[in-house]
């Protein structure tokens, strides 16, 4: 029996723009997903296509138990975390000798297949290695860890990443002269953020700007707008949609002493709040009970 865990993620800057070759900044967050794999002679019966693909890719049979503290389908990277932790647990249980890089690569391949081609390596990279990354067109740059106080608000409105990516592509097709500069402005925000990663107040303003531009791209949602406004009104440095939008989650960067108040405000504004911080650890082997 082998148990491995992997963290969730948030996009701090640049979602959607990364689909068009622009840079994005994403970081691993608590909580984690825990996956236990045990050798069996018969095939497992997982309900997740991601898990099915992990066993298929590594050509073994086993049973799997998932303990996820991450809400699924909310833009916090739970499918990537499940995929990388399942691959690592299979690798360990069956002694396959895969490296962390190989697991990250395989996890991305699986995400891409299950999501019918619509996936960037952001989630699988961040979940495998932990910490914070600048991601751009298949390259990744690890950034110095920061002690951010983050409050995530889950709008609980269902969203589909594939549909939102398509929506932006449609808008860009219809209004290219407007959408191109918007994507360029998001890129400028990400690049400016790179120079101010240890200045939360400055970053907060950039998050507000990034949020407005995501709204322009049509990936806003009334619940998300209300959550973002509630976070700002209770003292967040800044707040924005995180991930694909159209539902799912927003994230606020908070002063340490205000994060509980911001979380409370999100809870009363129809959201589920999560106070979190950077998780510098990626894939991790857990002790067997
Ligand atoms: O909501 P998520 O975590 O699936 O994030 C999607 C981010 C996009 O930039 C819209 C797509 C991608 O694959 O990077």
CSV table of C-alpha atoms and ligand atoms in Angstrom, one decimal:
chain,number,residue,atom,x,y,z
A,1,UNK,CA,0.0,0.0,0.0
A,2,UNK,CA,1.3,3.5,-0.8
A,3,UNK,CA,-0.1,6.9,0.0
A,4,UNK,CA,0.9,10.1,-1.7
A,5,UNK,CA,-0.5,13.6,-1.5
A,6,UNK,CA,-0.4,16.7,-3.8
A,7,UNK,CA,-1.6,20.3,-3.2
A,8,UNK,CA,-4.2,22.4,-5.0
A,9,UNK,CA,-3.4,25.6,-6.8
A,10,UNK,CA,-4.5,29.2,-7.5
A,11,UNK,CA,-3.7,31.4,-10.4
A,12,UNK,CA,-2.5,34.8,-9.1
A,13,UNK,CA,-2.2,36.3,-12.5
A,14,UNK,CA,-2.5,35.5,-16.2
A,15,UNK,CA,-5.2,32.8,-16.5
A,16,UNK,CA,-6.7,32.7,-20.1
A,17,UNK,CA,-3.8,34.8,-21.3
A,18,UNK,CA,-1.5,31.7,-20.8
A,19,UNK,CA,-3.6,29.9,-23.4
A,20,UNK,CA,-2.3,32.5,-25.9
A,21,UNK,CA,1.4,32.2,-25.1
A,22,UNK,CA,1.4,34.9,-22.4
A,23,UNK,CA,3.0,34.3,-19.0
A,24,UNK,CA,1.0,33.4,-15.9
A,25,UNK,CA,1.8,33.1,-12.1
A,26,UNK,CA,0.3,30.2,-10.2
A,27,UNK,CA,1.0,28.8,-6.8
A,28,UNK,CA,0.4,25.6,-4.8
A,29,UNK,CA,-2.0,26.0,-1.9
A,30,UNK,CA,-3.3,23.9,1.0
A,31,UNK,CA,-5.4,21.8,1.3
A,32,UNK,CA,-4.2,18.6,-0.4
A,33,UNK,CA,-5.5,15.5,-2.0
A,34,UNK,CA,-4.4,12.1,-0.5
A,35,UNK,CA,-4.4,9.0,-2.7
A,36,UNK,CA,-3.8,5.5,-1.5
A,37,UNK,CA,-3.0,2.7,-4.0
A,38,UNK,CA,-2.9,-1.0,-3.2
A,39,UNK,CA,-1.8,-3.8,-5.6
A,40,UNK,CA,-4.7,-6.1,-6.5
A,41,UNK,CA,-5.2,-8.8,-9.1
A,42,UNK,CA,-8.4,-7.3,-10.4
A,43,UNK,CA,-9.0,-3.9,-11.9
A,44,UNK,CA,-10.1,-1.1,-9.6
A,45,UNK,CA,-13.4,0.6,-10.2
A,46,UNK,CA,-12.6,4.3,-9.9
A,47,UNK,CA,-15.3,6.8,-10.8
A,48,UNK,CA,-12.8,9.2,-12.2
A,49,UNK,CA,-11.5,9.2,-15.8
A,50,UNK,CA,-8.3,10.8,-14.5
A,51,UNK,CA,-7.6,7.8,-12.2
A,52,UNK,CA,-8.6,5.3,-14.9
A,53,UNK,CA,-6.1,6.9,-17.2
A,54,UNK,CA,-3.3,6.7,-14.5
A,55,UNK,CA,-3.7,2.9,-14.2
A,56,UNK,CA,-4.0,2.6,-18.0
A,57,UNK,CA,-0.9,4.6,-18.7
A,58,UNK,CA,1.2,2.7,-16.2
A,59,UNK,CA,-0.3,-0.6,-17.2
A,60,UNK,CA,-1.1,-2.0,-13.7
A,61,UNK,CA,-4.1,-3.1,-11.7
A,62,UNK,CA,-4.9,-1.8,-8.2
A,63,UNK,CA,-7.4,-0.4,-5.9
A,64,UNK,CA,-7.4,3.3,-5.0
A,65,UNK,CA,-8.7,5.4,-2.1
A,66,UNK,CA,-9.0,9.2,-2.4
A,67,UNK,CA,-9.3,11.6,0.5
A,68,UNK,CA,-9.7,15.0,-1.0
A,69,UNK,CA,-9.9,18.2,1.1
A,70,UNK,CA,-10.1,20.2,-2.1
A,71,UNK,CA,-13.5,21.1,-3.6
A,72,UNK,CA,-13.7,19.6,-7.1
A,73,UNK,CA,-14.5,21.5,-10.4
A,74,UNK,CA,-13.9,24.8,-8.7
A,75,UNK,CA,-10.7,25.9,-10.4
A,76,UNK,CA,-8.4,24.9,-7.5
A,77,UNK,CA,-6.7,22.1,-9.5
A,78,UNK,CA,-8.2,19.1,-7.8
A,79,UNK,CA,-8.2,17.0,-10.9
A,80,UNK,CA,-4.5,17.7,-11.4
A,81,UNK,CA,-3.7,16.9,-7.7
A,82,UNK,CA,-5.6,13.6,-7.9
A,83,UNK,CA,-3.8,12.7,-11.1
A,84,UNK,CA,-0.2,13.5,-9.9
A,85,UNK,CA,-0.8,11.8,-6.5
A,86,UNK,CA,-2.4,8.7,-8.1
A,87,UNK,CA,0.6,8.4,-10.5
A,88,UNK,CA,3.1,8.8,-7.6
A,89,UNK,CA,1.3,6.3,-5.5
A,90,UNK,CA,1.1,3.7,-8.3
A,91,UNK,CA,4.8,4.4,-9.1
A,92,UNK,CA,5.7,3.7,-5.5
A,93,UNK,CA,3.4,0.7,-4.9
A,94,UNK,CA,4.6,-1.1,-8.1
A,95,UNK,CA,8.2,0.1,-7.9
A,96,UNK,CA,8.1,1.6,-11.4
A,97,UNK,CA,11.0,4.0,-10.8
A,98,UNK,CA,9.5,7.1,-12.5
A,99,UNK,CA,11.0,10.4,-11.7
A,100,UNK,CA,9.0,13.5,-10.5
A,101,UNK,CA,9.6,15.1,-13.9
A,102,UNK,CA,8.2,12.0,-15.6
A,103,UNK,CA,5.1,12.0,-13.3
A,104,UNK,CA,4.5,15.7,-14.0
A,105,UNK,CA,4.7,15.1,-17.8
A,106,UNK,CA,2.5,12.1,-17.7
A,107,UNK,CA,-0.1,13.9,-15.5
A,108,UNK,CA,-0.2,16.7,-18.0
A,109,UNK,CA,-0.7,14.2,-20.9
A,110,UNK,CA,-3.6,12.6,-19.0
A,111,UNK,CA,-5.2,15.9,-18.1
A,112,UNK,CA,-5.0,17.0,-21.7
A,113,UNK,CA,-6.5,13.7,-22.9
A,114,UNK,CA,-9.4,13.7,-20.4
A,115,UNK,CA,-10.1,17.4,-21.1
A,116,UNK,CA,-10.0,16.9,-24.8
A,117,UNK,CA,-6.9,19.0,-25.5
A,118,UNK,CA,-7.9,21.9,-23.3
A,119,UNK,CA,-5.3,22.0,-20.6
A,120,UNK,CA,-2.1,24.0,-19.9
A,121,UNK,CA,0.6,22.3,-17.8
A,122,UNK,CA,0.0,24.9,-15.0
A,123,UNK,CA,-2.0,22.7,-12.6
A,124,UNK,CA,0.1,19.6,-13.0
A,125,UNK,CA,3.4,21.5,-12.7
A,126,UNK,CA,2.3,23.4,-9.6
A,127,UNK,CA,0.8,20.3,-7.9
A,128,UNK,CA,3.8,18.1,-8.6
A,129,UNK,CA,6.6,20.6,-7.5
A,130,UNK,CA,4.7,22.8,-5.0
A,131,UNK,CA,5.7,26.5,-4.5
A,132,UNK,CA,5.1,29.3,-7.0
A,133,UNK,CA,5.8,29.3,-10.8
A,134,UNK,CA,5.9,31.6,-13.7
A,135,UNK,CA,4.5,29.5,-16.5
A,136,UNK,CA,4.8,30.4,-20.2
A,137,UNK,CA,4.4,28.1,-23.3
A,138,UNK,CA,5.7,24.9,-21.8
A,139,UNK,CA,8.4,26.6,-19.8
A,140,UNK,CA,8.4,27.1,-16.0
A,141,UNK,CA,10.4,29.2,-13.7
A,142,UNK,CA,10.3,28.6,-10.0
A,143,UNK,CA,9.8,31.8,-8.0
A,144,UNK,CA,10.9,32.6,-4.5
A,145,UNK,CA,8.3,31.5,-1.9
A,146,UNK,CA,6.3,34.3,-0.4
A,147,UNK,CA,4.3,34.4,2.8
A,148,UNK,CA,1.0,35.4,1.2
A,149,UNK,CA,-2.2,35.3,3.2
A,150,UNK,CA,-4.9,34.2,0.8
A,151,UNK,CA,-8.6,33.8,1.1
A,152,UNK,CA,-10.3,31.8,-1.6
A,153,UNK,CA,-14.1,32.2,-2.1
A,154,UNK,CA,-15.9,29.4,-3.9
A,155,UNK,CA,-19.0,30.9,-5.7
A,156,UNK,CA,-20.4,27.3,-5.9
A,157,UNK,CA,-21.6,28.2,-9.4
A,158,UNK,CA,-20.6,25.3,-11.6
A,159,UNK,CA,-18.1,26.2,-14.3
A,160,UNK,CA,-16.4,24.4,-17.2
A,161,UNK,CA,-12.8,25.3,-18.0
A,162,UNK,CA,-13.2,24.0,-21.6
A,163,UNK,CA,-16.3,26.2,-22.1
A,164,UNK,CA,-14.7,29.3,-20.7
A,165,UNK,CA,-11.6,28.8,-22.8
A,166,UNK,CA,-13.9,28.5,-25.9
A,167,UNK,CA,-15.9,31.6,-24.9
A,168,UNK,CA,-12.7,33.7,-24.8
A,169,UNK,CA,-11.6,32.2,-28.2
A,170,UNK,CA,-15.0,33.2,-29.7
A,171,UNK,CA,-14.8,36.7,-28.3
A,172,UNK,CA,-11.3,37.1,-29.5
A,173,UNK,CA,-12.4,35.9,-33.0
A,174,UNK,CA,-15.2,38.5,-33.1
A,175,UNK,CA,-13.4,41.4,-31.5
A,176,UNK,CA,-9.7,40.8,-32.2
A,177,UNK,CA,-8.6,44.5,-32.1
A,178,UNK,CA,-10.1,44.8,-28.5
A,179,UNK,CA,-9.2,41.4,-27.1
A,180,UNK,CA,-5.5,41.4,-28.3
A,181,UNK,CA,-4.7,44.6,-26.2
A,182,UNK,CA,-6.6,43.1,-23.3
A,183,UNK,CA,-4.5,40.0,-23.4
A,184,UNK,CA,-1.4,42.2,-23.8
A,185,UNK,CA,-2.5,44.2,-20.7
A,186,UNK,CA,-2.8,41.0,-18.7
A,187,UNK,CA,0.7,40.1,-19.8
A,188,UNK,CA,1.9,43.5,-18.7
A,189,UNK,CA,0.3,42.9,-15.3
A,190,UNK,CA,2.0,39.5,-14.8
A,191,UNK,CA,5.4,41.0,-15.8
A,192,UNK,CA,5.0,43.9,-13.5
A,193,UNK,CA,3.9,41.5,-10.7
A,194,UNK,CA,7.2,39.6,-11.2
A,195,UNK,CA,9.1,42.8,-10.0
A,196,UNK,CA,6.9,43.2,-6.9
A,197,UNK,CA,6.3,39.7,-5.6
A,198,UNK,CA,7.2,40.7,-2.0
A,199,UNK,CA,4.9,43.7,-2.0
A,200,UNK,CA,1.3,42.5,-1.3
A,201,UNK,CA,-0.3,45.9,-1.4
A,202,UNK,CA,1.1,46.5,-4.8
A,203,UNK,CA,0.2,43.1,-6.0
A,204,UNK,CA,-3.4,43.6,-4.7
A,205,UNK,CA,-3.8,46.5,-7.1
A,206,UNK,CA,-2.6,44.4,-9.9
A,207,UNK,CA,-5.0,41.6,-9.0
A,208,UNK,CA,-7.9,44.2,-9.1
A,209,UNK,CA,-6.8,45.2,-12.6
A,210,UNK,CA,-6.4,41.6,-13.8
A,211,UNK,CA,-9.9,40.9,-12.5
A,212,UNK,CA,-11.4,43.8,-14.5
A,213,UNK,CA,-9.7,42.5,-17.6
A,214,UNK,CA,-11.0,39.0,-17.1
A,215,UNK,CA,-14.5,40.5,-16.8
A,216,UNK,CA,-13.8,42.2,-20.2
A,217,UNK,CA,-13.0,38.8,-21.6
A,218,UNK,CA,-16.4,37.6,-20.6
A,219,UNK,CA,-15.4,35.1,-17.9
A,220,UNK,CA,-17.0,37.0,-15.0
A,221,UNK,CA,-20.0,35.8,-13.0
A,222,UNK,CA,-22.4,37.8,-10.7
A,223,UNK,CA,-21.5,35.6,-7.7
A,224,UNK,CA,-17.8,36.1,-8.3
A,225,UNK,CA,-18.2,39.9,-8.7
A,226,UNK,CA,-20.1,40.0,-5.3
A,227,UNK,CA,-17.4,37.9,-3.6
A,228,UNK,CA,-14.6,40.1,-5.1
A,229,UNK,CA,-16.3,43.3,-3.9
A,230,UNK,CA,-17.0,41.8,-0.5
A,231,UNK,CA,-13.3,40.9,-0.1
A,232,UNK,CA,-12.1,44.3,-1.1
A,233,UNK,CA,-14.7,46.0,1.1
A,234,UNK,CA,-13.4,44.1,4.2
A,235,UNK,CA,-9.8,45.1,3.6
A,236,UNK,CA,-8.2,42.7,1.1
A,237,UNK,CA,-5.2,44.2,-0.7
A,238,UNK,CA,-6.9,43.0,-3.9
A,239,UNK,CA,-9.1,40.2,-5.3
A,240,UNK,CA,-9.8,38.5,-8.5
A,241,UNK,CA,-11.3,35.5,-10.3
A,242,UNK,CA,-8.8,32.6,-10.1
A,243,UNK,CA,-8.8,30.0,-12.9
A,244,UNK,CA,-11.3,29.8,-15.7
A,245,UNK,CA,-14.1,31.9,-14.2
A,246,UNK,CA,-17.7,31.8,-15.2
A,247,UNK,CA,-18.2,30.3,-11.7
A,248,UNK,CA,-15.7,28.5,-9.6
A,249,UNK,CA,-13.4,30.5,-7.3
A,250,UNK,CA,-12.0,34.0,-6.6
A,251,UNK,CA,-8.9,34.7,-4.6
A,252,UNK,CA,-8.1,37.6,-2.3
A,253,UNK,CA,-4.7,38.7,-1.1
A,254,UNK,CA,-5.2,39.7,2.5
A,255,UNK,CA,-3.4,41.4,5.4
A,256,UNK,CA,-2.7,38.8,8.0
A,257,UNK,CA,-4.9,40.3,10.6
A,258,UNK,CA,-7.9,40.6,8.3
A,259,UNK,CA,-8.1,37.2,6.6
A,260,UNK,CA,-10.7,35.8,9.1
A,261,UNK,CA,-12.9,38.9,8.6
A,262,UNK,CA,-12.6,38.6,4.8
A,263,UNK,CA,-13.5,34.9,5.0
A,264,UNK,CA,-16.5,35.7,7.1
A,265,UNK,CA,-17.6,38.3,4.6
A,266,UNK,CA,-17.3,35.8,1.8
A,267,UNK,CA,-19.3,33.2,3.7
A,268,UNK,CA,-22.2,35.6,4.1
A,269,UNK,CA,-22.0,36.6,0.5
A,270,UNK,CA,-23.1,33.2,-0.8
A,271,UNK,CA,-19.6,31.8,-0.9
A,272,UNK,CA,-17.6,29.1,0.8
A,273,UNK,CA,-14.4,30.6,2.1
A,274,UNK,CA,-11.0,29.0,2.6
A,275,UNK,CA,-8.1,30.7,4.3
A,276,UNK,CA,-5.0,29.4,2.8
A,277,UNK,CA,-1.3,30.0,2.0
A,278,UNK,CA,1.5,28.9,-0.3
A,279,UNK,CA,2.3,25.2,0.0
A,280,UNK,CA,6.0,24.9,-0.8
A,281,UNK,CA,5.8,21.1,-0.9
A,282,UNK,CA,4.5,19.4,-4.0
A,283,UNK,CA,4.1,15.6,-4.2
A,284,UNK,CA,4.7,14.0,-0.9
A,285,UNK,CA,4.8,10.5,0.4
A,286,UNK,CA,2.6,10.0,3.4
A,287,UNK,CA,3.1,7.5,6.2
A,288,UNK,CA,0.9,4.4,5.9
A,289,UNK,CA,-1.6,4.2,8.7
B,1,LIG,O1,-10.0,26.9,-13.6
B,1,LIG,P1,-8.8,26.1,-14.0
B,1,LIG,O2,-8.0,25.8,-12.8
B,1,LIG,O3,-9.1,25.0,-14.8
B,1,LIG,O4,-7.9,27.2,-14.8
B,1,LIG,C1,-8.0,27.4,-16.1
B,1,LIG,C2,-7.0,28.4,-16.5
B,1,LIG,C3,-7.0,28.7,-18.0
B,1,LIG,O5,-5.9,29.6,-18.2
B,1,LIG,C4,-8.3,29.3,-18.4
B,1,LIG,C5,-6.8,27.4,-18.9
B,1,LIG,C6,-5.5,26.8,-18.7
B,1,LIG,O6,-5.4,25.6,-19.0
B,1,LIG,O7,-4.5,27.4,-18.3
